[in-house]
JSON list of C-alpha atoms in Angstrom, two decimals:
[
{"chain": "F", "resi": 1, "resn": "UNK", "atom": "CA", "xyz": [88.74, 149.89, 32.31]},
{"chain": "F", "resi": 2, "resn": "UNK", "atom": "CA", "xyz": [87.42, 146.94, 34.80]},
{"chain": "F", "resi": 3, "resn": "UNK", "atom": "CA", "xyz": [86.62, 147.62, 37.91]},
{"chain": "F", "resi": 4, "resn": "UNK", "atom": "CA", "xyz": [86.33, 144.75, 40.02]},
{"chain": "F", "resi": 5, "resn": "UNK", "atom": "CA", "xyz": [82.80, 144.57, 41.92]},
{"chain": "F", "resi": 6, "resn": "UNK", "atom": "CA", "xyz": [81.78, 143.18, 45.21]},
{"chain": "F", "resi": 7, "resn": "UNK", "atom": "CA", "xyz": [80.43, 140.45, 43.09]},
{"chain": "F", "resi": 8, "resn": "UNK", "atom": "CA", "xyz": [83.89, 139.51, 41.44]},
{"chain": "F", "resi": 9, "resn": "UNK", "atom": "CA", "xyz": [85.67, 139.71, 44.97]},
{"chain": "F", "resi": 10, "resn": "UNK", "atom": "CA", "xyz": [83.18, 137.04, 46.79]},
{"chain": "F", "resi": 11, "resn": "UNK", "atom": "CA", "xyz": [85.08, 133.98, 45.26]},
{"chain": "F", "resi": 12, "resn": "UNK", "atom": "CA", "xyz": [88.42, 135.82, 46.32]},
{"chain": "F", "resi": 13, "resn": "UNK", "atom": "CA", "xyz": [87.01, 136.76, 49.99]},
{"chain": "F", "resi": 14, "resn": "UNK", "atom": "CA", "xyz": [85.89, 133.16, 50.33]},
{"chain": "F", "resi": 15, "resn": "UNK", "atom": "CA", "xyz": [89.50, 131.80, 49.23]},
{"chain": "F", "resi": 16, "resn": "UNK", "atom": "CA", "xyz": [90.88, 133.94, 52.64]},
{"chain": "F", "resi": 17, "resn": "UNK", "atom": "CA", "xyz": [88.24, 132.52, 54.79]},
{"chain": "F", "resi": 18, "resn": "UNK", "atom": "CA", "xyz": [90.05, 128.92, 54.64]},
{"chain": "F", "resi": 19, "resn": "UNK", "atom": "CA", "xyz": [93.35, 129.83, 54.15]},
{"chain": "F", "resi": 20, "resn": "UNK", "atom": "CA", "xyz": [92.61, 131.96, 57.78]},
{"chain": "F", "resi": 21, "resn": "UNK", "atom": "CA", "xyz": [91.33, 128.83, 59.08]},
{"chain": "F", "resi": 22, "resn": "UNK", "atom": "CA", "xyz": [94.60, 127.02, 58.33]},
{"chain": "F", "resi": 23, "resn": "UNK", "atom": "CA", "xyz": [97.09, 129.69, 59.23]},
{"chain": "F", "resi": 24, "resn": "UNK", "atom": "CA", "xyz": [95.10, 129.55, 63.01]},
{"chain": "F", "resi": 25, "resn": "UNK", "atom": "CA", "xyz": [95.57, 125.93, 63.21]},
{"chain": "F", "resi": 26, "resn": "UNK", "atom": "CA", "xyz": [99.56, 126.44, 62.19]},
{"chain": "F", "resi": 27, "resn": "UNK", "atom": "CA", "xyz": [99.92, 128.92, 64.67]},
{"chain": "F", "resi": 28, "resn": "UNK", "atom": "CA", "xyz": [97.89, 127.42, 67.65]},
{"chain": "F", "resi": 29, "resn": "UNK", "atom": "CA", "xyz": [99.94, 124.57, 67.30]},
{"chain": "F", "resi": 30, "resn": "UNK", "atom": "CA", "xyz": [103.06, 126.30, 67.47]},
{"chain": "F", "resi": 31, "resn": "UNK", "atom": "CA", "xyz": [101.85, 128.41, 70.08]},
{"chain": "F", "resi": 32, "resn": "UNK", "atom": "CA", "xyz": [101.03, 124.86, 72.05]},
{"chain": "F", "resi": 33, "resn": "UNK", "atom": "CA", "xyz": [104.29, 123.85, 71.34]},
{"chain": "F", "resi": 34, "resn": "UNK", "atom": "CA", "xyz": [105.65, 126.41, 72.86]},
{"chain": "F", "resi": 35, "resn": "UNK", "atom": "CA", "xyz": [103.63, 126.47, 75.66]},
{"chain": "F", "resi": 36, "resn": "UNK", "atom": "CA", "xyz": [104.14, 122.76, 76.69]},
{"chain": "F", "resi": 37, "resn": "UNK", "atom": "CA", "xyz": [107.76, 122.83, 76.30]},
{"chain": "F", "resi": 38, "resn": "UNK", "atom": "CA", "xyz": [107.71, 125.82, 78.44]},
{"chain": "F", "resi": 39, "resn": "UNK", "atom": "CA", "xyz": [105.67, 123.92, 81.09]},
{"chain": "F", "resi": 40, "resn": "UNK", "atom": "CA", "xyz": [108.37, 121.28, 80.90]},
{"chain": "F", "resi": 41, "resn": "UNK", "atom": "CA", "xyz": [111.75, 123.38, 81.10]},
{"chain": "F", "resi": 42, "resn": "UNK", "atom": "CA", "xyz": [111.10, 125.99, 82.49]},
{"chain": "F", "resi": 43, "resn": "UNK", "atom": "CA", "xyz": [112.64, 126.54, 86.16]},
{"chain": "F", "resi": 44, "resn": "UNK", "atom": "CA", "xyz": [110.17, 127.14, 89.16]},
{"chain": "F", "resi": 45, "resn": "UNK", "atom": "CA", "xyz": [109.99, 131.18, 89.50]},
{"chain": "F", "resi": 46, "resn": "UNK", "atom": "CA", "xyz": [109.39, 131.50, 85.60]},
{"chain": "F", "resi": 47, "resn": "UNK", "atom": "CA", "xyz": [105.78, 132.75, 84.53]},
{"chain": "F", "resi": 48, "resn": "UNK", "atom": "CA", "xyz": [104.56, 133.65, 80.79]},
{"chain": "F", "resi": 49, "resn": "UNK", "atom": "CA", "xyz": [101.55, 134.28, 78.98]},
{"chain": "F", "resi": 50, "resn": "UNK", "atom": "CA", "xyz": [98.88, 132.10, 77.22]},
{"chain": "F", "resi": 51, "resn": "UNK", "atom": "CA", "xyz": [97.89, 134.13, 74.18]},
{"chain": "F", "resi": 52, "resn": "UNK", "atom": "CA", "xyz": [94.73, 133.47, 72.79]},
{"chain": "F", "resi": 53, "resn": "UNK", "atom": "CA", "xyz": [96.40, 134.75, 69.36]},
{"chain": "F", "resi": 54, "resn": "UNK", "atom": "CA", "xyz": [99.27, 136.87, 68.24]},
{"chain": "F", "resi": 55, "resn": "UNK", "atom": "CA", "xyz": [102.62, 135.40, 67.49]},
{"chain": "F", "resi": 56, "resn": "UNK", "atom": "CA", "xyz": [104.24, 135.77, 70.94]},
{"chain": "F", "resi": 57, "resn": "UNK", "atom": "CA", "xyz": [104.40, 134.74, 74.44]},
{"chain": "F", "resi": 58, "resn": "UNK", "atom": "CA", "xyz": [105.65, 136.96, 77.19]},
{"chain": "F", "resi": 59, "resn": "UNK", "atom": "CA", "xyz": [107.74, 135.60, 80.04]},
{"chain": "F", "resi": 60, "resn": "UNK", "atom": "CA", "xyz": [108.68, 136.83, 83.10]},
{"chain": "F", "resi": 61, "resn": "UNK", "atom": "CA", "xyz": [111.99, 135.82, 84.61]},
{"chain": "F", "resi": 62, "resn": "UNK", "atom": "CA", "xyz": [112.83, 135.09, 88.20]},
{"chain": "F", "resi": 63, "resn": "UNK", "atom": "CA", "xyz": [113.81, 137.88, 90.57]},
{"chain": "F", "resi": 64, "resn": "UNK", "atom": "CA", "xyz": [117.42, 138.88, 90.16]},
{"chain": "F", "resi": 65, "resn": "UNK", "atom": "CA", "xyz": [117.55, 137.74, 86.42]},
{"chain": "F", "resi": 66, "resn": "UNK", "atom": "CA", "xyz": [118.08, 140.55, 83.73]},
{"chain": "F", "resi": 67, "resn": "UNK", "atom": "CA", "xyz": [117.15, 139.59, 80.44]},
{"chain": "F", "resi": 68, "resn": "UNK", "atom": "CA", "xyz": [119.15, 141.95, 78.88]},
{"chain": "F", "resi": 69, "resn": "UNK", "atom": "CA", "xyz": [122.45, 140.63, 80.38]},
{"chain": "F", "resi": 70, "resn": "UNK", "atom": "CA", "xyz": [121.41, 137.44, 79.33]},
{"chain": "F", "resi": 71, "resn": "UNK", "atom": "CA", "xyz": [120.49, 138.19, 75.68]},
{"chain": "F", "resi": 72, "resn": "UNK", "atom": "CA", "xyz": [124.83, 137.51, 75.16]},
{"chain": "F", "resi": 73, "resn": "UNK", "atom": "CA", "xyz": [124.44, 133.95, 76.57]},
{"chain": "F", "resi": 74, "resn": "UNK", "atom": "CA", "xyz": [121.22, 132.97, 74.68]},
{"chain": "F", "resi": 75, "resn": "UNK", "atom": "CA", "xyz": [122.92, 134.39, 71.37]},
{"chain": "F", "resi": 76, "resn": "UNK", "atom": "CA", "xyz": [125.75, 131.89, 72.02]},
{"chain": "F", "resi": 77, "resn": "UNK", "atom": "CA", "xyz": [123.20, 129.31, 72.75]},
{"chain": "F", "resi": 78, "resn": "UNK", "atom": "CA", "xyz": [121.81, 129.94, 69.36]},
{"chain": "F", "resi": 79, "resn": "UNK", "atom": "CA", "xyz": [118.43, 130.84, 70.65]},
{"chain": "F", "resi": 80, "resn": "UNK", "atom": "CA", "xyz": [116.70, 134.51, 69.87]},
{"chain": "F", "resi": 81, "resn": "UNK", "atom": "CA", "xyz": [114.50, 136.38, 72.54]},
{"chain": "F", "resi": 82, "resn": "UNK", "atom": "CA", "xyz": [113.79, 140.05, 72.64]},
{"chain": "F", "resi": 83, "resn": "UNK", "atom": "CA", "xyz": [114.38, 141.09, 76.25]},
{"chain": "F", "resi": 84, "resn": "UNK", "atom": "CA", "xyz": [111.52, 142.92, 77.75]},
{"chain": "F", "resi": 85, "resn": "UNK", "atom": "CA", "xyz": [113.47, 146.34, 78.17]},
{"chain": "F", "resi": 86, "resn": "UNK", "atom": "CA", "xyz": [112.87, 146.97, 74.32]},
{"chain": "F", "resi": 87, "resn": "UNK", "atom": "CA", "xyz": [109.13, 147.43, 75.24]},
{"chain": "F", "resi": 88, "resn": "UNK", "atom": "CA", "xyz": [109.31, 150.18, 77.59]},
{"chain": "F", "resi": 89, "resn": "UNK", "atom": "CA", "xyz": [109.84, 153.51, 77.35]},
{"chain": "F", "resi": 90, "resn": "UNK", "atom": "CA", "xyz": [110.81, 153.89, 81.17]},
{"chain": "F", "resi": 91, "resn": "UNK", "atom": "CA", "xyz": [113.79, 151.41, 80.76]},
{"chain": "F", "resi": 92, "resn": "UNK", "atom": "CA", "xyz": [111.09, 148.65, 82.85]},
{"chain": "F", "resi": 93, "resn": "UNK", "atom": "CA", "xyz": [110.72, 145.25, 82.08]},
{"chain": "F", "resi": 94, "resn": "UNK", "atom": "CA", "xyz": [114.08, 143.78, 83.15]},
{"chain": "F", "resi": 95, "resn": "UNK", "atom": "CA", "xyz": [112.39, 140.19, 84.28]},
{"chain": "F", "resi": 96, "resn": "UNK", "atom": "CA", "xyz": [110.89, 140.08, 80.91]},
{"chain": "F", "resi": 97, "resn": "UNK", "atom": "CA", "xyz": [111.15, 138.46, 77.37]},
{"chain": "F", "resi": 98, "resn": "UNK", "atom": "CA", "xyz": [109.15, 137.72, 73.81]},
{"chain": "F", "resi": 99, "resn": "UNK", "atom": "CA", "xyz": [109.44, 135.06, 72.56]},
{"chain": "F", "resi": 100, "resn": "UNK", "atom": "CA", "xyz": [108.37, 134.49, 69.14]},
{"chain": "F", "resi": 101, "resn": "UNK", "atom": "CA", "xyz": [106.29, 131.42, 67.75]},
{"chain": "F", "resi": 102, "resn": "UNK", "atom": "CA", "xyz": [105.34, 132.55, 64.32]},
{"chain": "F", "resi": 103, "resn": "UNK", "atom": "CA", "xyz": [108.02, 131.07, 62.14]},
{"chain": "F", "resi": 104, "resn": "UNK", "atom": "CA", "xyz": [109.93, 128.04, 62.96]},
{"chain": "F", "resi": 105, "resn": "UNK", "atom": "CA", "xyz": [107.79, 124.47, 63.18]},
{"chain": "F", "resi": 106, "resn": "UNK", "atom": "CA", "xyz": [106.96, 123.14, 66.12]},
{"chain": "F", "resi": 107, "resn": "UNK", "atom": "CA", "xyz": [110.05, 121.11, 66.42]},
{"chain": "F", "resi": 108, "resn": "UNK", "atom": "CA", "xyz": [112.02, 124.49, 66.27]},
{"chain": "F", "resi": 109, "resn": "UNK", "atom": "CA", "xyz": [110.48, 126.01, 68.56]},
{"chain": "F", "resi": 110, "resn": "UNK", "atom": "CA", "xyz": [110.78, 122.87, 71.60]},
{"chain": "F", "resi": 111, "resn": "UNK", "atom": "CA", "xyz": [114.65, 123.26, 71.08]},
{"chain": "F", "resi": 112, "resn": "UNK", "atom": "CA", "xyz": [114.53, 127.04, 71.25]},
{"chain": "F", "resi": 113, "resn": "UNK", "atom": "CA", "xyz": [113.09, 126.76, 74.22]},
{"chain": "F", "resi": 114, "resn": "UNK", "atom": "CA", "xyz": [115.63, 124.19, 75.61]},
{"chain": "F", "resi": 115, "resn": "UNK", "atom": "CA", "xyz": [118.04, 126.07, 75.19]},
{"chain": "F", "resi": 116, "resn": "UNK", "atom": "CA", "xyz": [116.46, 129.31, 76.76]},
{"chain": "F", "resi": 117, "resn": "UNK", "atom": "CA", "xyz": [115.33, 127.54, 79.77]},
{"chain": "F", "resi": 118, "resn": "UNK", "atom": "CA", "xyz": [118.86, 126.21, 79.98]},
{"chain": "F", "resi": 119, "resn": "UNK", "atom": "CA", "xyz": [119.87, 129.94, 80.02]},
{"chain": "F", "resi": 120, "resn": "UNK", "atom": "CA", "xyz": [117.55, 130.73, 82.80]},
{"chain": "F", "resi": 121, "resn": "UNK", "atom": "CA", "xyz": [118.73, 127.86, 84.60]},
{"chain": "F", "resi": 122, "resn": "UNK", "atom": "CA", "xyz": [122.64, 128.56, 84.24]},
{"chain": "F", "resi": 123, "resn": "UNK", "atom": "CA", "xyz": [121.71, 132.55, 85.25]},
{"chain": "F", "resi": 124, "resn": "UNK", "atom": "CA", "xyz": [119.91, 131.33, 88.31]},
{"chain": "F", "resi": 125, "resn": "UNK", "atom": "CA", "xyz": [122.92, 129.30, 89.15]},
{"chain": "F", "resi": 126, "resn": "UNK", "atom": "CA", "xyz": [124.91, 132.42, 89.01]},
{"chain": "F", "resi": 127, "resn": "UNK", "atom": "CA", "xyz": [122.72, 134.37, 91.24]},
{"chain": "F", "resi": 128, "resn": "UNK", "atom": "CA", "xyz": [122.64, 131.32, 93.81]},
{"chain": "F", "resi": 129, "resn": "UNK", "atom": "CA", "xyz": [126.51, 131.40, 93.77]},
{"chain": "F", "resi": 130, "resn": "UNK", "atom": "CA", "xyz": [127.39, 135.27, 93.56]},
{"chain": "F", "resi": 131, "resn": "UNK", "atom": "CA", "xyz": [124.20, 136.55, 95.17]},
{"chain": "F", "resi": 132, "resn": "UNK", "atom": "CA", "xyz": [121.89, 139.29, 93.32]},
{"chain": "F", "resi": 133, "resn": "UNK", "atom": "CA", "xyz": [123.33, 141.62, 90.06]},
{"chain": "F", "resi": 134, "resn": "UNK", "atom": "CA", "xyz": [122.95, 145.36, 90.96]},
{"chain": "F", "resi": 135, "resn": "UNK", "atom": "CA", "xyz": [122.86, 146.90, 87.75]},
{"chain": "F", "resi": 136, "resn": "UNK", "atom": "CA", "xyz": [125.23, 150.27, 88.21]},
{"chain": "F", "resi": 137, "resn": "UNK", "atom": "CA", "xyz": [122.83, 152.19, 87.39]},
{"chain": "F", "resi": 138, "resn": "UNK", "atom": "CA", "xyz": [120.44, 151.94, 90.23]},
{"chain": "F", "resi": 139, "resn": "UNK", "atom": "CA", "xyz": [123.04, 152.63, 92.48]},
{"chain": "F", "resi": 140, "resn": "UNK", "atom": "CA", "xyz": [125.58, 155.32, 91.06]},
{"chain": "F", "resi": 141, "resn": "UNK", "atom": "CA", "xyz": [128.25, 155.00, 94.10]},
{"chain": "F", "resi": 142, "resn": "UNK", "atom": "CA", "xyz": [128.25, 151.18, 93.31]},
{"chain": "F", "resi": 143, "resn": "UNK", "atom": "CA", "xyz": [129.69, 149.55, 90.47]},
{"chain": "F", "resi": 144, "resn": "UNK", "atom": "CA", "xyz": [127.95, 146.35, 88.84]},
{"chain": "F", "resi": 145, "resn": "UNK", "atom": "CA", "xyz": [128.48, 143.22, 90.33]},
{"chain": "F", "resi": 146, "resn": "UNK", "atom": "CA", "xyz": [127.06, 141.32, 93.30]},
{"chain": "F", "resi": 147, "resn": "UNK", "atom": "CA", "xyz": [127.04, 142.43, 96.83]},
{"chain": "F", "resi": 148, "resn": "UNK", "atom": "CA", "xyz": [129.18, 140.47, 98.63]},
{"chain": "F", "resi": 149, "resn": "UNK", "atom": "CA", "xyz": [128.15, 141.93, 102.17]}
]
């Protein structure tokens, strides 16, 4: 029987140390990429995150946007958020969204992010043109839709 020593696992231990080294560079600069493209498409009202690590920035949509009404419209935009609702236990978090940079390059992740902020902007163009989404749940004598008063 071996047993394997602290000895033995130095070389092994000091293997991890660079390969941790390179994984943070891969994943700063996809965060960065993210980051910048948000800076560029996103529409004015739209706030997010800066992680300092992780795999995931946080954004929070303007008021009036749900991001779980919109999750249909970014699926048929072929782009993949996680709308904040799913991180609540309360049912909170409507304005928000994760969005993921750990996987796809850098490349990837600029055109996801097109295409989300191109969902944002069509939803806001909605709410400009039918006025605010009450969901029928916060009002049970309402239906959904926007108030046209």
């Amino acid at each position: 029987i071996y047993t394997l020593s602290l000895h033995d696992a130095l070389p092994i231990s000091s293997l991890w140390r660079g390969q941790i080294g390179v994984f943070r560079d891969m994943y700063r600069t996809r965060r960065d990429a993210m980051l910048a493209t948000l800076e560029r498409e996103m529409p004015d009202g739209c706030s997010w995150t800066r992680p300092a690590g992780g795999f995931f920035v946080w954004v929070t949509l303007p008021e009036g946007l749900d991001a779980s009404t919109m999750l249909p419209r970014g699926v048929g935009a072929r782009v993949a958020f996680v709308p904040g609702p799913a991180f609540f236990a309360d049912g909170q978090g409507s304005r928000n969204v994760r969005l993921s940079y750990c996987f796809p390059p850098p490349d990837r992740i600029a055109t996801g992010v097109e295409r989300f902020a191109q969902v944002v902007r069509s939803e806001l163009e909605m709410l400009r043109t039918f006025g605010m989404h009450t969901p029928s749940h916060a009002n049970p004598t309402k239906g959904p839709g926007p108030n046209l008063n």
